[in-house]
mmCIF file of N, CA, C and O in Angstrom:
data_model
loop_
_atom_site.group_PDB
_atom_site.id
_atom_site.type_symbol
_atom_site.label_atom_id
_atom_site.label_comp_id
_atom_site.label_asym_id
_atom_site.label_seq_id
_atom_site.Cartn_x
_atom_site.Cartn_y
_atom_site.Cartn_z
ATOM 1 N N GLY A 1 0.208 -1.143 -0.654
ATOM 2 C CA GLY A 1 0.079 0.226 0.013
ATOM 3 C C GLY A 1 0.584 1.134 0.304
ATOM 4 O O GLY A 1 0.137 2.406 -0.338
ATOM 5 N N ASP A 2 2.272 1.088 0.183
ATOM 6 C CA ASP A 2 2.428 2.549 0.050
ATOM 7 C C ASP A 2 3.540 2.783 -1.001
ATOM 8 O O ASP A 2 4.632 3.907 -0.664
ATOM 9 N N GLY A 3 3.204 2.165 -2.020
ATOM 10 C CA GLY A 3 3.982 2.376 -3.014
ATOM 11 C C GLY A 3 5.171 1.740 -3.155
ATOM 12 O O GLY A 3 5.881 2.155 -4.671
ATOM 13 N N ALA A 4 5.556 0.967 -2.316
ATOM 14 C CA ALA A 4 7.033 0.182 -2.684
ATOM 15 C C ALA A 4 6.852 -1.037 -3.800
ATOM 16 O O ALA A 4 5.873 -1.478 -3.475
ATOM 17 N N PRO A 5 7.985 -1.119 -3.838
ATOM 18 C CA PRO A 5 7.805 -2.049 -4.873
ATOM 19 C C PRO A 5 7.613 -3.785 -4.068
ATOM 20 O O PRO A 5 8.405 -3.733 -2.949
ATOM 21 N N ALA A 6 6.292 -4.530 -4.465
ATOM 22 C CA ALA A 6 6.173 -5.973 -4.016
ATOM 23 C C ALA A 6 7.435 -6.937 -4.905
ATOM 24 O O ALA A 6 7.735 -6.660 -5.654
ATOM 25 N N GLY A 7 7.116 -7.783 -3.740
ATOM 26 C CA GLY A 7 8.164 -8.707 -4.574
ATOM 27 C C GLY A 7 9.675 -8.882 -3.625
ATOM 28 O O GLY A 7 10.231 -8.648 -2.781
ATOM 29 N N ASN A 8 10.869 -9.834 -4.241
ATOM 30 C CA ASN A 8 12.127 -9.664 -4.069
ATOM 31 C C ASN A 8 13.046 -8.672 -4.152
ATOM 32 O O ASN A 8 13.870 -8.756 -3.902
ATOM 33 N N TYR A 9 12.161 -7.667 -4.830
ATOM 34 C CA TYR A 9 13.244 -6.578 -5.034
ATOM 35 C C TYR A 9 14.330 -5.791 -3.786
ATOM 36 O O TYR A 9 14.697 -5.395 -3.753
ATOM 37 N N GLY A 10 13.378 -5.680 -2.477
ATOM 38 C CA GLY A 10 13.777 -5.024 -1.703
ATOM 39 C C GLY A 10 13.782 -3.101 -1.229
ATOM 40 O O GLY A 10 14.710 -3.508 -0.845
ATOM 41 N N TYR A 11 13.952 -3.216 -2.641
ATOM 42 C CA TYR A 11 13.920 -1.512 -2.254
ATOM 43 C C TYR A 11 12.600 -0.679 -2.440
ATOM 44 O O TYR A 11 11.530 -1.435 -2.650
ATOM 45 N N THR A 12 13.179 0.504 -1.290
ATOM 46 C CA THR A 12 12.527 1.264 -0.253
ATOM 47 C C THR A 12 11.919 2.627 -1.898
ATOM 48 O O THR A 12 12.931 2.316 -2.282
ATOM 49 N N SER A 13 10.519 3.380 -1.406
ATOM 50 C CA SER A 13 10.618 3.607 -2.617
ATOM 51 C C SER A 13 11.903 4.872 -2.804
ATOM 52 O O SER A 13 12.324 5.777 -3.697
ATOM 53 N N SER A 14 12.569 5.621 -1.581
ATOM 54 C CA SER A 14 13.384 6.322 -1.208
ATOM 55 C C SER A 14 14.325 6.343 -1.716
ATOM 56 O O SER A 14 15.193 6.507 -2.293
ATOM 57 N N GLY A 15 14.886 4.769 -1.431
ATOM 58 C CA GLY A 15 16.514 3.992 -2.325
ATOM 59 C C GLY A 15 16.186 4.017 -3.745
ATOM 60 O O GLY A 15 17.452 3.900 -3.673
ATOM 61 N N TYR A 16 15.204 2.990 -4.126
ATOM 62 C CA TYR A 16 15.577 3.366 -6.048
ATOM 63 C C TYR A 16 15.301 4.993 -6.395
ATOM 64 O O TYR A 16 16.173 4.973 -7.494
ATOM 65 N N SER A 17 14.921 5.684 -5.722
ATOM 66 C CA SER A 17 14.627 7.123 -6.245
ATOM 67 C C SER A 17 15.944 7.908 -6.177
ATOM 68 O O SER A 17 16.710 8.411 -7.034
ATOM 69 N N VAL A 18 17.289 7.242 -4.915
ATOM 70 C CA VAL A 18 18.768 7.824 -5.440
ATOM 71 C C VAL A 18 19.657 7.114 -6.392
ATOM 72 O O VAL A 18 19.671 7.930 -6.640
ATOM 73 N N TYR A 19 18.978 6.135 -6.169
ATOM 74 C CA TYR A 19 19.379 5.053 -7.475
ATOM 75 C C TYR A 19 18.975 5.585 -9.180
ATOM 76 O O TYR A 19 20.190 5.696 -9.948
ATOM 77 N N GLU A 20 18.552 5.685 -8.794
ATOM 78 C CA GLU A 20 17.878 6.473 -10.375
ATOM 79 C C GLU A 20 17.972 7.485 -10.594
ATOM 80 O O GLU A 20 18.877 8.458 -11.771
ATOM 81 N N GLU A 21 18.768 8.544 -9.741
ATOM 82 C CA GLU A 21 18.523 10.037 -9.797
ATOM 83 C C GLU A 21 20.657 9.819 -10.399
ATOM 84 O O GLU A 21 21.150 10.443 -10.828
ATOM 85 N N GLU A 22 21.113 8.903 -9.457
ATOM 86 C CA GLU A 22 22.682 8.787 -9.886
ATOM 87 C C GLU A 22 22.468 8.223 -11.167
ATOM 88 O O GLU A 22 23.495 8.780 -11.782
ATOM 89 N N ASN A 23 21.573 7.308 -11.425
ATOM 90 C CA ASN A 23 21.705 7.094 -13.090
ATOM 91 C C ASN A 23 21.694 8.039 -13.551
ATOM 92 O O ASN A 23 22.398 7.878 -14.729
ATOM 93 N N ASP A 24 20.607 8.372 -13.670
ATOM 94 C CA ASP A 24 20.487 9.553 -14.900
ATOM 95 C C ASP A 24 21.286 11.051 -14.495
ATOM 96 O O ASP A 24 21.708 11.399 -15.704
ATOM 97 N N ARG A 25 22.338 11.018 -13.187
ATOM 98 C CA ARG A 25 23.709 12.328 -12.989
ATOM 99 C C ARG A 25 24.515 11.270 -14.109
ATOM 100 O O ARG A 25 25.386 12.081 -14.720
ATOM 101 N N LEU A 26 24.856 9.935 -13.782
ATOM 102 C CA LEU A 26 25.983 9.504 -14.790
ATOM 103 C C LEU A 26 25.446 9.714 -16.351
ATOM 104 O O LEU A 26 25.908 9.976 -17.046
ATOM 105 N N THR A 27 23.938 8.936 -16.253
ATOM 106 C CA THR A 27 23.732 9.259 -18.265
ATOM 107 C C THR A 27 24.042 10.538 -18.646
ATOM 108 O O THR A 27 24.482 10.935 -19.625
ATOM 109 N N GLU A 28 23.584 11.846 -18.047
ATOM 110 C CA GLU A 28 24.167 12.889 -18.507
ATOM 111 C C GLU A 28 25.701 13.112 -18.754
ATOM 112 O O GLU A 28 25.874 13.589 -19.563
ATOM 113 N N SER A 29 26.066 12.291 -17.589
ATOM 114 C CA SER A 29 27.288 12.806 -17.714
ATOM 115 C C SER A 29 28.426 12.532 -19.012
ATOM 116 O O SER A 29 29.318 12.741 -19.685
ATOM 117 N N LEU A 30 27.782 10.816 -19.007
ATOM 118 C CA LEU A 30 28.134 10.373 -20.441
ATOM 119 C C LEU A 30 27.640 10.800 -21.675
ATOM 120 O O LEU A 30 28.800 10.993 -22.703
ATOM 121 N N ARG A 31 26.615 11.567 -21.644
ATOM 122 C CA ARG A 31 26.104 12.208 -22.807
ATOM 123 C C ARG A 31 26.741 13.467 -23.312
ATOM 124 O O ARG A 31 26.761 13.478 -24.094
ATOM 125 N N THR A 32 26.807 13.978 -22.011
ATOM 126 C CA THR A 32 28.149 15.482 -22.144
ATOM 127 C C THR A 32 29.565 14.616 -22.896
ATOM 128 O O THR A 32 29.840 15.628 -24.467
ATOM 129 N N LYS A 33 30.093 13.557 -22.392
ATOM 130 C CA LYS A 33 31.318 12.769 -22.832
ATOM 131 C C LYS A 33 31.205 12.603 -24.891
ATOM 132 O O LYS A 33 31.907 13.326 -25.361
ATOM 133 N N VAL A 34 30.527 11.969 -24.790
ATOM 134 C CA VAL A 34 29.746 11.362 -25.786
ATOM 135 C C VAL A 34 29.822 12.607 -26.913
ATOM 136 O O VAL A 34 30.393 12.590 -28.379
ATOM 137 N N SER A 35 28.492 13.701 -26.374
ATOM 138 C CA SER A 35 28.559 14.601 -27.494
ATOM 139 C C SER A 35 30.459 15.484 -27.576
ATOM 140 O O SER A 35 30.940 15.727 -29.149
ATOM 141 N N ALA A 36 30.715 15.839 -27.064
ATOM 142 C CA ALA A 36 32.724 16.087 -27.023
ATOM 143 C C ALA A 36 33.390 15.454 -27.740
ATOM 144 O O ALA A 36 33.729 16.350 -28.902
ATOM 145 N N ILE A 37 32.692 14.010 -27.392
ATOM 146 C CA ILE A 37 34.228 13.414 -28.519
ATOM 147 C C ILE A 37 33.458 13.645 -29.951
ATOM 148 O O ILE A 37 34.652 13.558 -30.788
ATOM 149 N N LYS A 38 32.402 13.593 -30.057
ATOM 150 C CA LYS A 38 31.912 13.209 -31.104
ATOM 151 C C LYS A 38 31.934 15.108 -31.762
ATOM 152 O O LYS A 38 32.338 14.984 -32.978
ATOM 153 N N SER A 39 32.197 15.876 -31.248
ATOM 154 C CA SER A 39 32.178 17.298 -32.085
ATOM 155 C C SER A 39 33.957 17.139 -32.610
ATOM 156 O O SER A 39 34.636 17.558 -33.917
ATOM 157 N N LEU A 40 34.954 16.608 -31.540
ATOM 158 C CA LEU A 40 35.736 16.492 -31.575
ATOM 159 C C LEU A 40 36.731 15.652 -33.066
ATOM 160 O O LEU A 40 37.401 15.644 -33.721
ATOM 161 N N SER A 41 35.734 14.741 -32.802
ATOM 162 C CA SER A 41 35.708 14.148 -34.170
ATOM 163 C C SER A 41 35.330 14.832 -36.271
ATOM 164 O O SER A 41 35.993 14.306 -36.170
ATOM 165 N N ILE A 42 34.633 15.300 -35.414
ATOM 166 C CA ILE A 42 34.124 16.210 -36.404
ATOM 167 C C ILE A 42 34.808 16.581 -37.268
ATOM 168 O O ILE A 42 35.743 17.445 -37.992
ATOM 169 N N GLU A 43 35.917 18.011 -36.183
ATOM 170 C CA GLU A 43 36.844 18.705 -36.259
ATOM 171 C C GLU A 43 37.977 18.140 -37.015
ATOM 172 O O GLU A 43 38.316 18.488 -37.691
ATOM 173 N N ILE A 44 37.966 16.814 -36.236
ATOM 174 C CA ILE A 44 39.320 15.814 -36.804
ATOM 175 C C ILE A 44 39.360 16.051 -38.123
ATOM 176 O O ILE A 44 40.180 16.203 -38.596
ATOM 177 N N GLY A 45 37.936 15.169 -38.296
ATOM 178 C CA GLY A 45 37.848 14.659 -39.885
ATOM 179 C C GLY A 45 38.134 16.257 -41.058
ATOM 180 O O GLY A 45 38.781 16.021 -42.134
ATOM 181 N N THR A 46 37.110 16.879 -40.377
ATOM 182 C CA THR A 46 37.029 17.970 -41.373
ATOM 183 C C THR A 46 38.746 18.853 -41.402
ATOM 184 O O THR A 46 39.185 18.845 -42.525
ATOM 185 N N GLU A 47 39.874 18.753 -40.815
ATOM 186 C CA GLU A 47 40.975 18.789 -40.728
ATOM 187 C C GLU A 47 41.539 17.639 -41.184
ATOM 188 O O GLU A 47 42.816 18.173 -42.059
ATOM 189 N N VAL A 48 41.595 16.648 -41.318
ATOM 190 C CA VAL A 48 42.184 15.515 -42.161
ATOM 191 C C VAL A 48 41.774 15.831 -44.076
ATOM 192 O O VAL A 48 42.942 15.978 -44.745
ATOM 193 N N LYS A 49 40.413 16.291 -44.265
ATOM 194 C CA LYS A 49 40.367 17.007 -45.511
ATOM 195 C C LYS A 49 41.024 17.826 -45.739
ATOM 196 O O LYS A 49 41.305 17.745 -47.203
ATOM 197 N N ASN A 50 41.384 18.935 -44.802
ATOM 198 C CA ASN A 50 41.616 20.237 -45.421
ATOM 199 C C ASN A 50 43.596 19.688 -45.281
ATOM 200 O O ASN A 50 44.081 20.323 -46.642
ATOM 201 N N GLN A 51 44.023 18.224 -44.564
ATOM 202 C CA GLN A 51 45.182 18.382 -45.025
ATOM 203 C C GLN A 51 45.695 17.112 -46.435
ATOM 204 O O GLN A 51 46.656 18.073 -46.685
ATOM 205 N N ASN A 52 44.690 16.769 -46.891
ATOM 206 C CA ASN A 52 44.103 15.829 -47.364
ATOM 207 C C ASN A 52 44.709 17.089 -48.632
ATOM 208 O O ASN A 52 45.185 16.905 -50.074
ATOM 209 N N LYS A 53 43.791 17.992 -48.997
ATOM 210 C CA LYS A 53 43.699 18.462 -50.011
ATOM 211 C C LYS A 53 45.287 19.691 -50.372
ATOM 212 O O LYS A 53 45.411 19.928 -51.388
ATOM 213 N N MET A 54 45.521 19.890 -49.164
ATOM 214 C CA MET A 54 46.415 20.606 -48.923
ATOM 215 C C MET A 54 48.254 19.960 -49.950
ATOM 216 O O MET A 54 48.516 19.800 -50.931
ATOM 217 N N LEU A 55 47.637 18.842 -49.583
ATOM 218 C CA LEU A 55 48.565 17.256 -50.025
ATOM 219 C C LEU A 55 48.958 16.943 -51.523
ATOM 220 O O LEU A 55 49.752 17.365 -52.579
ATOM 221 N N SER A 56 47.892 17.513 -51.615
ATOM 222 C CA SER A 56 46.883 17.100 -52.931
ATOM 223 C C SER A 56 47.804 18.229 -54.072
ATOM 224 O O SER A 56 48.436 17.986 -55.062
ATOM 225 N N GLU A 57 47.651 19.081 -53.915
ATOM 226 C CA GLU A 57 47.561 20.407 -54.145
ATOM 227 C C GLU A 57 49.595 20.724 -53.953
ATOM 228 O O GLU A 57 49.867 21.234 -54.730
ATOM 229 N N MET A 58 50.584 20.237 -52.736
ATOM 230 C CA MET A 58 51.737 20.102 -52.975
ATOM 231 C C MET A 58 52.614 19.154 -54.193
ATOM 232 O O MET A 58 53.022 19.433 -54.755
ATOM 233 N N GLU A 59 51.881 17.970 -54.054
ATOM 234 C CA GLU A 59 51.801 16.998 -54.924
ATOM 235 C C GLU A 59 51.944 17.432 -56.724
ATOM 236 O O GLU A 59 52.784 17.215 -57.558
ATOM 237 N N ASN A 60 50.925 17.933 -56.425
ATOM 238 C CA ASN A 60 50.820 18.551 -58.119
ATOM 239 C C ASN A 60 51.906 19.711 -58.248
ATOM 240 O O ASN A 60 52.890 19.486 -59.426
ATOM 241 N N ASP A 61 52.294 20.595 -57.241
ATOM 242 C CA ASP A 61 53.362 21.461 -57.618
ATOM 243 C C ASP A 61 54.481 20.917 -57.552
ATOM 244 O O ASP A 61 55.785 21.200 -58.458
ATOM 245 N N PHE A 62 55.129 19.497 -57.033
ATOM 246 C CA PHE A 62 55.861 19.294 -56.541
ATOM 247 C C PHE A 62 56.343 18.296 -58.301
ATOM 248 O O PHE A 62 57.006 18.465 -58.924
ATOM 249 N N ASP A 63 54.936 17.699 -58.715
ATOM 250 C CA ASP A 63 55.055 17.555 -60.052
ATOM 251 C C ASP A 63 55.520 18.242 -61.625
ATOM 252 O O ASP A 63 56.293 17.337 -61.995
ATOM 253 N N SER A 64 55.595 19.443 -61.080
ATOM 254 C CA SER A 64 55.462 20.589 -62.105
ATOM 255 C C SER A 64 56.808 20.384 -62.118
ATOM 256 O O SER A 64 57.334 21.221 -62.745
ATOM 257 N N THR A 65 57.250 20.981 -60.912
ATOM 258 C CA THR A 65 58.851 21.230 -60.015
ATOM 259 C C THR A 65 59.552 19.931 -60.822
ATOM 260 O O THR A 65 60.424 20.751 -61.566
ATOM 261 N N GLY A 66 59.292 19.170 -60.277
ATOM 262 C CA GLY A 66 60.082 18.169 -61.202
ATOM 263 C C GLY A 66 60.131 17.855 -62.649
ATOM 264 O O GLY A 66 61.186 17.532 -63.236
ATOM 265 N N GLY A 67 58.908 18.063 -63.647
ATOM 266 C CA GLY A 67 59.303 18.179 -64.537
ATOM 267 C C GLY A 67 59.816 19.696 -65.322
ATOM 268 O O GLY A 67 60.937 19.482 -65.984
ATOM 269 N N LEU A 68 59.899 20.716 -64.600
ATOM 270 C CA LEU A 68 61.114 21.741 -65.047
ATOM 271 C C LEU A 68 62.169 21.647 -64.705
ATOM 272 O O LEU A 68 63.395 21.481 -65.290
ATOM 273 N N LEU A 69 62.718 20.754 -63.668
ATOM 274 C CA LEU A 69 64.011 20.017 -63.209
ATOM 275 C C LEU A 69 64.405 19.864 -63.687
ATOM 276 O O LEU A 69 65.174 19.266 -64.390
ATOM 277 N N GLY A 70 64.030 18.661 -64.136
ATOM 278 C CA GLY A 70 64.012 16.973 -65.505
ATOM 279 C C GLY A 70 64.383 17.999 -66.250
ATOM 280 O O GLY A 70 65.939 17.750 -67.454
ATOM 281 N N ALA A 71 64.147 18.621 -67.587
ATOM 282 C CA ALA A 71 64.101 19.773 -68.418
ATOM 283 C C ALA A 71 65.588 20.156 -68.317
ATOM 284 O O ALA A 71 66.101 20.279 -69.409
ATOM 285 N N THR A 72 65.911 20.564 -66.805
ATOM 286 C CA THR A 72 66.742 22.041 -66.565
ATOM 287 C C THR A 72 67.825 20.825 -66.939
ATOM 288 O O THR A 72 69.547 21.152 -67.384
ATOM 289 N N MET A 73 67.964 19.826 -66.651
ATOM 290 C CA MET A 73 69.197 18.650 -66.510
ATOM 291 C C MET A 73 69.399 18.673 -67.658
ATOM 292 O O MET A 73 70.813 17.659 -68.029
ATOM 293 N N GLY A 74 68.249 17.585 -68.467
ATOM 294 C CA GLY A 74 68.005 17.553 -69.735
ATOM 295 C C GLY A 74 69.143 18.655 -70.176
ATOM 296 O O GLY A 74 70.060 18.335 -71.352
ATOM 297 N N ARG A 75 68.582 19.906 -69.958
ATOM 298 C CA ARG A 75 69.760 20.532 -71.228
ATOM 299 C C ARG A 75 70.880 20.809 -70.644
ATOM 300 O O ARG A 75 72.349 21.210 -71.352
ATOM 301 N N LEU A 76 71.373 20.660 -69.436
ATOM 302 C CA LEU A 76 72.758 20.145 -68.596
ATOM 303 C C LEU A 76 73.348 19.884 -69.457
ATOM 304 O O LEU A 76 74.647 19.772 -69.965
ATOM 305 N N ARG A 77 72.762 18.344 -69.293
ATOM 306 C CA ARG A 77 73.269 17.289 -70.050
ATOM 307 C C ARG A 77 74.187 17.633 -71.486
ATOM 308 O O ARG A 77 75.236 17.239 -71.978
ATOM 309 N N THR A 78 72.707 17.926 -72.341
ATOM 310 C CA THR A 78 73.051 18.416 -73.606
ATOM 311 C C THR A 78 74.048 19.512 -73.351
ATOM 312 O O THR A 78 75.192 19.052 -74.660
ATOM 313 N N LEU A 79 74.585 20.504 -72.881
ATOM 314 C CA LEU A 79 75.269 21.431 -72.467
ATOM 315 C C LEU A 79 77.026 20.958 -72.316
ATOM 316 O O LEU A 79 77.610 21.065 -72.959
ATOM 317 N N SER A 80 76.803 19.420 -71.593
ATOM 318 C CA SER A 80 77.884 19.333 -70.870
ATOM 319 C C SER A 80 78.399 18.000 -72.365
ATOM 320 O O SER A 80 79.553 17.802 -72.163
ATOM 321 N N ARG A 81 78.008 18.194 -73.274
ATOM 322 C CA ARG A 81 78.143 16.961 -74.206
ATOM 323 C C ARG A 81 78.950 17.643 -75.385
ATOM 324 O O ARG A 81 79.548 16.986 -75.713
ATOM 325 N N GLY A 82 78.961 19.304 -75.146
ATOM 326 C CA GLY A 82 79.502 19.533 -76.037
ATOM 327 C C GLY A 82 80.869 19.908 -75.404
ATOM 328 O O GLY A 82 81.423 18.649 -74.662
ATOM 329 N N SER A 83 81.664 20.555 -76.501
ATOM 330 C CA SER A 83 83.054 20.783 -76.465
ATOM 331 C C SER A 83 84.002 20.978 -74.650
ATOM 332 O O SER A 83 83.362 21.720 -74.693
ATOM 333 N N GLN A 84 84.682 19.597 -73.828
ATOM 334 C CA GLN A 84 84.847 19.938 -72.729
ATOM 335 C C GLN A 84 85.995 20.657 -72.679
ATOM 336 O O GLN A 84 86.124 21.460 -71.952
ATOM 337 N N THR A 85 86.525 20.757 -73.804
ATOM 338 C CA THR A 85 88.184 21.719 -73.825
ATOM 339 C C THR A 85 87.428 22.763 -74.307
ATOM 340 O O THR A 85 88.402 24.500 -73.020
ATOM 341 N N LYS A 86 86.656 23.437 -74.914
ATOM 342 C CA LYS A 86 85.932 24.716 -74.573
ATOM 343 C C LYS A 86 85.015 25.045 -73.758
ATOM 344 O O LYS A 86 85.708 26.238 -72.872
ATOM 345 N N LEU A 87 84.071 24.699 -72.909
ATOM 346 C CA LEU A 87 83.525 25.316 -71.456
ATOM 347 C C LEU A 87 85.139 25.115 -70.293
ATOM 348 O O LEU A 87 84.703 26.108 -70.220
ATOM 349 N N LEU A 88 86.452 24.116 -70.771
ATOM 350 C CA LEU A 88 87.343 24.794 -69.652
ATOM 351 C C LEU A 88 88.392 25.862 -69.816
ATOM 352 O O LEU A 88 87.910 26.730 -69.032
ATOM 353 N N CYS A 89 88.232 26.386 -70.944
ATOM 354 C CA CYS A 89 89.317 27.057 -71.955
ATOM 355 C C CYS A 89 87.716 29.156 -71.245
ATOM 356 O O CYS A 89 88.565 29.676 -70.354
ATOM 357 N N TYR A 90 86.618 28.782 -70.875
ATOM 358 C CA TYR A 90 85.606 29.654 -71.066
ATOM 359 C C TYR A 90 86.575 29.550 -68.675
ATOM 360 O O TYR A 90 86.533 31.065 -68.812
ATOM 361 N N MET A 91 86.270 28.868 -68.414
ATOM 362 C CA MET A 91 86.936 28.574 -66.481
ATOM 363 C C MET A 91 87.650 29.256 -66.999
ATOM 364 O O MET A 91 88.146 29.938 -65.337
ATOM 365 N N MET A 92 88.725 28.697 -67.480
ATOM 366 C CA MET A 92 90.041 29.951 -67.637
ATOM 367 C C MET A 92 90.032 30.938 -67.924
ATOM 368 O O MET A 92 90.630 31.884 -66.296
ATOM 369 N N LEU A 93 89.204 31.303 -68.533
ATOM 370 C CA LEU A 93 88.850 32.476 -68.901
ATOM 371 C C LEU A 93 88.347 33.999 -68.138
ATOM 372 O O LEU A 93 89.150 34.506 -67.530
ATOM 373 N N PHE A 94 87.865 33.326 -67.127
ATOM 374 C CA PHE A 94 86.618 33.766 -66.262
ATOM 375 C C PHE A 94 87.810 33.689 -65.110
ATOM 376 O O PHE A 94 87.542 34.808 -64.288
ATOM 377 N N SER A 95 88.047 32.901 -64.398
ATOM 378 C CA SER A 95 89.024 32.780 -62.982
ATOM 379 C C SER A 95 89.961 33.811 -63.533
ATOM 380 O O SER A 95 90.794 35.173 -62.624
ATOM 381 N N LEU A 96 90.832 33.516 -65.169
ATOM 382 C CA LEU A 96 92.047 35.182 -64.971
ATOM 383 C C LEU A 96 91.101 36.221 -65.020
ATOM 384 O O LEU A 96 91.485 37.828 -64.139
ATOM 385 N N PHE A 97 90.190 36.293 -64.938
ATOM 386 C CA PHE A 97 89.427 38.200 -65.173
ATOM 387 C C PHE A 97 89.122 38.323 -63.578
ATOM 388 O O PHE A 97 89.595 39.742 -63.564
ATOM 389 N N VAL A 98 88.701 37.288 -63.000
ATOM 390 C CA VAL A 98 88.314 37.901 -61.676
ATOM 391 C C VAL A 98 89.959 38.030 -60.984
ATOM 392 O O VAL A 98 90.107 39.050 -60.029
ATOM 393 N N PHE A 99 90.743 36.909 -61.071
ATOM 394 C CA PHE A 99 92.252 36.894 -60.482
ATOM 395 C C PHE A 99 92.404 38.345 -60.753
ATOM 396 O O PHE A 99 92.965 39.776 -60.233
ATOM 397 N N PHE A 100 92.883 39.417 -61.555
ATOM 398 C CA PHE A 100 93.156 40.645 -62.003
ATOM 399 C C PHE A 100 92.383 42.017 -61.705
ATOM 400 O O PHE A 100 92.360 42.746 -61.357
ATOM 401 N N VAL A 101 90.629 41.061 -61.704
ATOM 402 C CA VAL A 101 89.933 42.410 -61.018
ATOM 403 C C VAL A 101 90.298 42.455 -59.294
ATOM 404 O O VAL A 101 90.261 43.400 -58.726
ATOM 405 N N ILE A 102 90.666 41.673 -58.950
ATOM 406 C CA ILE A 102 90.542 41.142 -57.242
ATOM 407 C C ILE A 102 92.027 41.871 -57.464
ATOM 408 O O ILE A 102 92.561 43.080 -56.261
ATOM 409 N N TYR A 103 93.303 41.662 -57.890
ATOM 410 C CA TYR A 103 94.341 41.998 -58.259
ATOM 411 C C TYR A 103 94.348 43.835 -57.921
ATOM 412 O O TYR A 103 94.893 44.693 -57.488
ATOM 413 N N TRP A 104 94.056 44.036 -59.093
ATOM 414 C CA TRP A 104 93.653 45.616 -59.892
ATOM 415 C C TRP A 104 92.833 46.697 -57.883
ATOM 416 O O TRP A 104 93.569 47.352 -58.049
ATOM 417 N N ILE A 105 91.840 45.640 -57.196
ATOM 418 C CA ILE A 105 91.399 46.803 -56.760
ATOM 419 C C ILE A 105 92.091 46.247 -55.228
ATOM 420 O O ILE A 105 92.298 47.341 -54.636
ATOM 421 N N ILE A 106 92.976 45.539 -55.233
ATOM 422 C CA ILE A 106 94.185 45.298 -54.257
ATOM 423 C C ILE A 106 95.543 46.632 -54.227
ATOM 424 O O ILE A 106 95.799 47.248 -53.374
ATOM 425 N N LYS A 107 95.557 46.802 -55.616
ATOM 426 C CA LYS A 107 96.506 47.648 -56.025
ATOM 427 C C LYS A 107 96.049 49.197 -56.114
ATOM 428 O O LYS A 107 97.163 50.067 -55.400
ATOM 429 N N LEU A 108 94.640 49.457 -56.115
ATOM 430 C CA LEU A 108 93.940 50.885 -55.533
ATOM 431 C C LEU A 108 93.838 51.360 -54.735
ATOM 432 O O LEU A 108 94.277 52.533 -54.066
ATOM 433 N N ARG A 109 94.322 50.599 -53.671
ATOM 434 C CA ARG A 109 94.578 51.258 -51.947
ATOM 435 C C ARG A 109 95.876 51.478 -51.763
ATOM 436 O O ARG A 109 96.731 51.107 -51.609
#
């Protein structure tokens, strides 16, 4: 007659409400944590998409730079296949020119 559950439960009406309130409090705490994890995972997903987009753009940039570098290396190989003596002669003349310019600057002091 007093609203207490009948049978083998052994709970009184007030004892059951304490457990129910504790359960509700823990459920709300869990709901808050799950919500925080959900928003964090959404932010991580957005960041991953942005990073993947940047990586794709960088890959395209590196591909175009690689093509340019390959063409430059090809031109250098073609240039180096030419007369080695002519290239050596130009290097020697340039070195002598730099040497005389430095000598002249030192002599003027």
